[in-house]
């Protein structure tokens, strides 16, 4: 009979409850609106609208918050939320990390006997070098599968404060390794794919989340600690032009196209205002313009920082009032939980502002199934972490990404020609160094010597005791080994002592006596010498680039748990390298003349400031952005271009604008249109360009090629980038085969520029579309924007 239970049923229920609490098995889910739990509390679940799954998430979150006392509300405003036991709401730890694998950097994750380790992918700067959007997405999917598996095992949270999508402005930044490099498009596409990999459920129409991802650190944050200036005190002076075409695009893409469910504001000030206390940045842009579906969180512990370090406000209560009003929903650590109550009492904070913030955070938890459970992921557990497939993908990710910088033809090595391989250097047996910043506990390590040993007999010598390489005492034995061996592999680089969060570099050189080691070994070696550079960013190795005694150079980033296998497979030619540098490699002199605190992207001839990244820097480089060699070769042929001329007849109401600081005669009496103008939006729809390029593998090995499409803007536009990447695609081609790559772009989206007044414009004139690496090694087509019958120029 419905509604009435006999005593047998009660025994069953009680036994089930005890079993569920005491003997929680893997795969059992803990969720708020568990009817059995409410029954045990002696409450009728039907009385709690927040547990009514027929209502919308926001409505339910509003109901939940409305039941809390002010004190209870405040308890949920920090990263370790206390929960409200009388409402059946458990405590929740918001801070989990998953930058390149599930990581125990935050308190939300533990590795213990339940789940001892998780798959550790390469650091992001290396994965970025694959230029493979599918790979970025698949890595996100694997990280979230392992995260869900660990969550179900009780060892991980559901809210991940990853990825780091700050554009790499300067190679000295200690967190360069965490980023997808220096190009706004690459960083944006990385963000969109990785975030979707983490978050998306299998049903594409669903508002549910697999795990929640966070777009951080918002914004213009890329200095940690450099010559006495630290991130807590640094005021980044950023022009509107740089803000709009360099620092903001990755965040906009992450929130809008990636549907990232969180944004984290950064420590630094921007033009005098701490980013977490700037309503223009948070409330108006992320929440308003970009329509964030999720919550805004503080970096840990930036509310305190703006009071204590930046002295931006006089009292802690003012600090919490400022940031809450600016749109900050959740604190990391406990400044909100300590000071919101007194701030309300003093009338500095409205309780309704706290309510609004909590509705955002609880709506996010509802989308994660925290309240209702998640059928889709209930079966995931420890068995889904560190699977052979996931670990193989960690190797593949490194293999797709490692960049071949130099090859005199000695690479790939052939096992038949080698009896002994000397493997030398402080990173020859690297393990922990390979997983860098924001790591977890990896499933296992394959170090470079482990990987190389699978191909041939090796003679391993340290060469230096450690990365610091403080003396030369171990060099003679390394030289001796190299003299005897048929071939030598040297593995050098940095580790977290030299570049990390809280620690920027001051130069671009190899530490200590490492260069000495390389030079002496290279001088003495009997056979070819291959240099493997393990660093999280650019390093000046011009001595090796130029030396005739160094046959090959590979940059391997921090290649993750399987790095040694990937390195060996490329060195011995099981696969051909296809990675491309996601950042410019400058000579060390760059670090001597450029102030790291100078945020300008654009060069300034008057002060001899050379500008930053391939988009604005025109000085000497060791290796440019996009550089990377292969064991095979590729031929490009343009198959078709939709049209060379983008002729448009302007509507009557269209405004035209004279060009900023142009040194050339205008090609049209409509020098440019502003893209924000309503009339431009219609016009832009028709400005589609399609280019078909055939890529043929004309060499002797199978391999992958990264097709890069740049635009070179019409000449004479001061402040315009030298060139700008507007599309890229990686293709795999077997020997002799070819593929037609179709690149579709919209002229306004891709050929538009930001002028120095902060307007997005499309200038008239000839934009050159360049496919390939540089002017000597590329083919190009023109796209000429020719507006006719223009109305008056403003
Ligand atoms: C390589 O490093 C691992 C981990 O630190 C260590 O156990 C192993 O003995 C090292 N191998 C050699 C040959 O030194
Ligand atoms: C990096 O190497 C230095 C010595 O060069 C060593 O003292 C330090 O422990 C290493 N750091 C990490 C994080 O492994
Ligand atoms: C290369 O090594 C040989 C000796 O093996 C030496 O004579 C020569 O100077 C070296 N070249 C460079 C560029 O170091
Ligand atoms: C570098 O920047 C700092 C702070 O922004 C400033 O104090 C210093 O004068 C600058 N140095 C140079 C050489 O521009
Ligand atoms: C891109 O990565 C995916 C996932 O690892 C892989 O299957 C695919 O082959 C890669 N594409 C190219 C062209 O290398
Ligand atoms: C592109 O336009 C420039 C003039 O702006 C011209 O010199 C060049 O020949 C054109 N290239 C092609 C491929 O049409």
mmCIF file of C-alpha atoms in Angstrom, residues 492-627:
data_model
loop_
_atom_site.group_PDB
_atom_site.id
_atom_site.type_symbol
_atom_site.label_atom_id
_atom_site.label_comp_id
_atom_site.label_asym_id
_atom_site.label_seq_id
_atom_site.Cartn_x
_atom_site.Cartn_y
_atom_site.Cartn_z
ATOM 1 C CA UNK A 492 69.403 19.936 -19.671
ATOM 2 C CA UNK A 493 67.011 22.639 -18.463
ATOM 3 C CA UNK A 494 65.259 24.196 -15.484
ATOM 4 C CA UNK A 495 63.040 22.988 -12.702
ATOM 5 C CA UNK A 496 60.637 24.645 -10.273
ATOM 6 C CA UNK A 497 63.496 26.172 -8.303
ATOM 7 C CA UNK A 498 64.267 28.349 -11.329
ATOM 8 C CA UNK A 499 60.822 29.093 -12.750
ATOM 9 C CA UNK A 500 57.622 28.653 -10.763
ATOM 10 C CA UNK A 501 54.660 30.391 -9.219
ATOM 11 C CA UNK A 502 56.126 33.148 -7.071
ATOM 12 C CA UNK A 503 59.427 33.060 -8.937
ATOM 13 C CA UNK A 504 60.217 34.718 -12.265
ATOM 14 C CA UNK A 505 63.566 34.367 -14.021
ATOM 15 C CA UNK A 506 65.939 37.266 -14.400
ATOM 16 C CA UNK A 507 67.758 35.947 -17.452
ATOM 17 C CA UNK A 508 67.154 33.495 -20.258
ATOM 18 C CA UNK A 509 70.278 31.368 -19.756
ATOM 19 C CA UNK A 510 70.786 27.775 -18.656
ATOM 20 C CA UNK A 511 71.575 27.641 -14.917
ATOM 21 C CA UNK A 512 75.098 27.306 -13.498
ATOM 22 C CA UNK A 513 77.616 25.298 -15.475
ATOM 23 C CA UNK A 514 75.085 23.548 -17.736
ATOM 24 C CA UNK A 515 76.309 25.383 -20.830
ATOM 25 C CA UNK A 516 79.855 24.393 -19.930
ATOM 26 C CA UNK A 517 78.763 20.763 -19.696
ATOM 27 C CA UNK A 518 77.090 20.868 -23.107
ATOM 28 C CA UNK A 519 80.036 22.604 -24.761
ATOM 29 C CA UNK A 520 82.648 20.221 -23.353
ATOM 30 C CA UNK A 521 80.680 17.097 -24.152
ATOM 31 C CA UNK A 522 79.879 18.346 -27.650
ATOM 32 C CA UNK A 523 83.542 19.149 -28.249
ATOM 33 C CA UNK A 524 84.722 15.714 -27.164
ATOM 34 C CA UNK A 525 82.032 13.395 -28.415
ATOM 35 C CA UNK A 526 82.795 10.767 -30.975
ATOM 36 C CA UNK A 527 79.413 10.792 -32.657
ATOM 37 C CA UNK A 528 76.490 13.182 -33.061
ATOM 38 C CA UNK A 529 75.245 15.096 -30.022
ATOM 39 C CA UNK A 530 71.521 15.647 -29.500
ATOM 40 C CA UNK A 531 70.493 18.352 -27.046
ATOM 41 C CA UNK A 532 67.182 17.937 -25.229
ATOM 42 C CA UNK A 533 65.988 21.124 -23.530
ATOM 43 C CA UNK A 534 63.506 20.617 -20.684
ATOM 44 C CA UNK A 535 62.147 24.041 -19.703
ATOM 45 C CA UNK A 536 58.791 25.719 -19.223
ATOM 46 C CA UNK A 537 59.632 28.610 -21.497
ATOM 47 C CA UNK A 538 62.155 30.078 -23.903
ATOM 48 C CA UNK A 539 65.859 29.801 -23.132
ATOM 49 C CA UNK A 540 68.861 31.293 -24.919
ATOM 50 C CA UNK A 541 70.751 28.333 -26.318
ATOM 51 C CA UNK A 542 72.269 30.249 -29.233
ATOM 52 C CA UNK A 543 75.636 28.623 -28.450
ATOM 53 C CA UNK A 544 74.128 25.235 -29.287
ATOM 54 C CA UNK A 545 72.059 26.524 -32.180
ATOM 55 C CA UNK A 546 75.258 27.766 -33.842
ATOM 56 C CA UNK A 547 77.614 24.965 -32.845
ATOM 57 C CA UNK A 548 78.517 22.570 -35.603
ATOM 58 C CA UNK A 549 79.158 19.952 -32.923
ATOM 59 C CA UNK A 550 75.538 19.812 -31.874
ATOM 60 C CA UNK A 551 73.537 17.894 -34.438
ATOM 61 C CA UNK A 552 70.035 18.199 -33.128
ATOM 62 C CA UNK A 553 67.994 20.127 -30.582
ATOM 63 C CA UNK A 554 64.585 19.230 -29.159
ATOM 64 C CA UNK A 555 62.505 21.417 -26.838
ATOM 65 C CA UNK A 556 60.415 19.142 -24.633
ATOM 66 C CA UNK A 557 58.758 21.608 -22.217
ATOM 67 C CA UNK A 558 57.898 19.756 -19.025
ATOM 68 C CA UNK A 559 56.614 16.663 -20.816
ATOM 69 C CA UNK A 560 54.527 14.974 -18.092
ATOM 70 C CA UNK A 561 54.686 11.476 -16.628
ATOM 71 C CA UNK A 562 55.420 9.757 -19.946
ATOM 72 C CA UNK A 563 57.938 12.314 -21.190
ATOM 73 C CA UNK A 564 60.827 9.841 -21.465
ATOM 74 C CA UNK A 565 58.906 7.602 -23.863
ATOM 75 C CA UNK A 566 57.877 10.527 -26.038
ATOM 76 C CA UNK A 567 61.456 11.852 -26.212
ATOM 77 C CA UNK A 568 62.847 8.430 -27.126
ATOM 78 C CA UNK A 569 60.158 7.740 -29.752
ATOM 79 C CA UNK A 570 60.999 10.996 -31.522
ATOM 80 C CA UNK A 571 64.764 10.653 -31.222
ATOM 81 C CA UNK A 572 64.621 7.146 -32.718
ATOM 82 C CA UNK A 573 62.045 8.101 -35.347
ATOM 83 C CA UNK A 574 59.171 5.864 -34.292
ATOM 84 C CA UNK A 575 57.234 9.085 -34.882
ATOM 85 C CA UNK A 576 58.141 12.316 -36.642
ATOM 86 C CA UNK A 577 58.041 15.548 -34.613
ATOM 87 C CA UNK A 578 55.252 17.999 -35.464
ATOM 88 C CA UNK A 579 55.156 20.497 -32.586
ATOM 89 C CA UNK A 580 55.575 24.239 -33.153
ATOM 90 C CA UNK A 581 56.751 26.836 -30.656
ATOM 91 C CA UNK A 582 53.825 28.624 -28.985
ATOM 92 C CA UNK A 583 56.169 31.465 -27.989
ATOM 93 C CA UNK A 584 59.076 33.510 -29.318
ATOM 94 C CA UNK A 585 62.616 32.544 -28.248
ATOM 95 C CA UNK A 586 64.549 35.767 -27.649
ATOM 96 C CA UNK A 587 68.279 36.206 -27.163
ATOM 97 C CA UNK A 588 69.253 36.807 -23.543
ATOM 98 C CA UNK A 589 69.843 40.458 -24.365
ATOM 99 C CA UNK A 590 66.070 40.839 -24.434
ATOM 100 C CA UNK A 591 65.963 40.209 -20.702
ATOM 101 C CA UNK A 592 68.697 42.778 -20.210
ATOM 102 C CA UNK A 593 66.932 45.602 -21.998
ATOM 103 C CA UNK A 594 63.236 44.918 -21.388
ATOM 104 C CA UNK A 595 61.696 45.751 -18.049
ATOM 105 C CA UNK A 596 59.415 42.903 -17.065
ATOM 106 C CA UNK A 597 57.050 45.395 -15.457
ATOM 107 C CA UNK A 598 56.467 47.167 -18.757
ATOM 108 C CA UNK A 599 53.094 45.852 -19.890
ATOM 109 C CA UNK A 600 53.172 47.429 -23.350
ATOM 110 C CA UNK A 601 52.813 44.943 -26.154
ATOM 111 C CA UNK A 602 53.663 47.473 -28.826
ATOM 112 C CA UNK A 603 57.186 48.668 -29.505
ATOM 113 C CA UNK A 604 58.163 52.245 -28.763
ATOM 114 C CA UNK A 605 60.945 53.511 -30.992
ATOM 115 C CA UNK A 606 61.425 56.662 -28.918
ATOM 116 C CA UNK A 607 62.436 54.662 -25.827
ATOM 117 C CA UNK A 608 63.986 51.785 -27.798
ATOM 118 C CA UNK A 609 61.459 49.450 -26.269
ATOM 119 C CA UNK A 610 61.306 46.522 -28.709
ATOM 120 C CA UNK A 611 57.730 45.326 -28.123
ATOM 121 C CA UNK A 612 56.584 41.872 -27.183
ATOM 122 C CA UNK A 613 55.715 38.595 -28.915
ATOM 123 C CA UNK A 614 55.796 37.858 -32.632
ATOM 124 C CA UNK A 615 52.870 40.230 -33.147
ATOM 125 C CA UNK A 616 54.875 43.348 -32.231
ATOM 126 C CA UNK A 617 58.551 42.479 -31.752
ATOM 127 C CA UNK A 618 60.754 42.884 -34.805
ATOM 128 C CA UNK A 619 64.222 42.298 -33.328
ATOM 129 C CA UNK A 620 66.400 39.191 -33.530
ATOM 130 C CA UNK A 621 65.059 35.882 -32.333
ATOM 131 C CA UNK A 622 66.645 32.504 -31.759
ATOM 132 C CA UNK A 623 63.496 30.781 -32.900
ATOM 133 C CA UNK A 624 60.282 32.547 -33.866
ATOM 134 C CA UNK A 625 56.763 31.735 -32.738
ATOM 135 C CA UNK A 626 55.416 28.859 -34.837
ATOM 136 C CA UNK A 627 58.851 27.381 -35.501
#
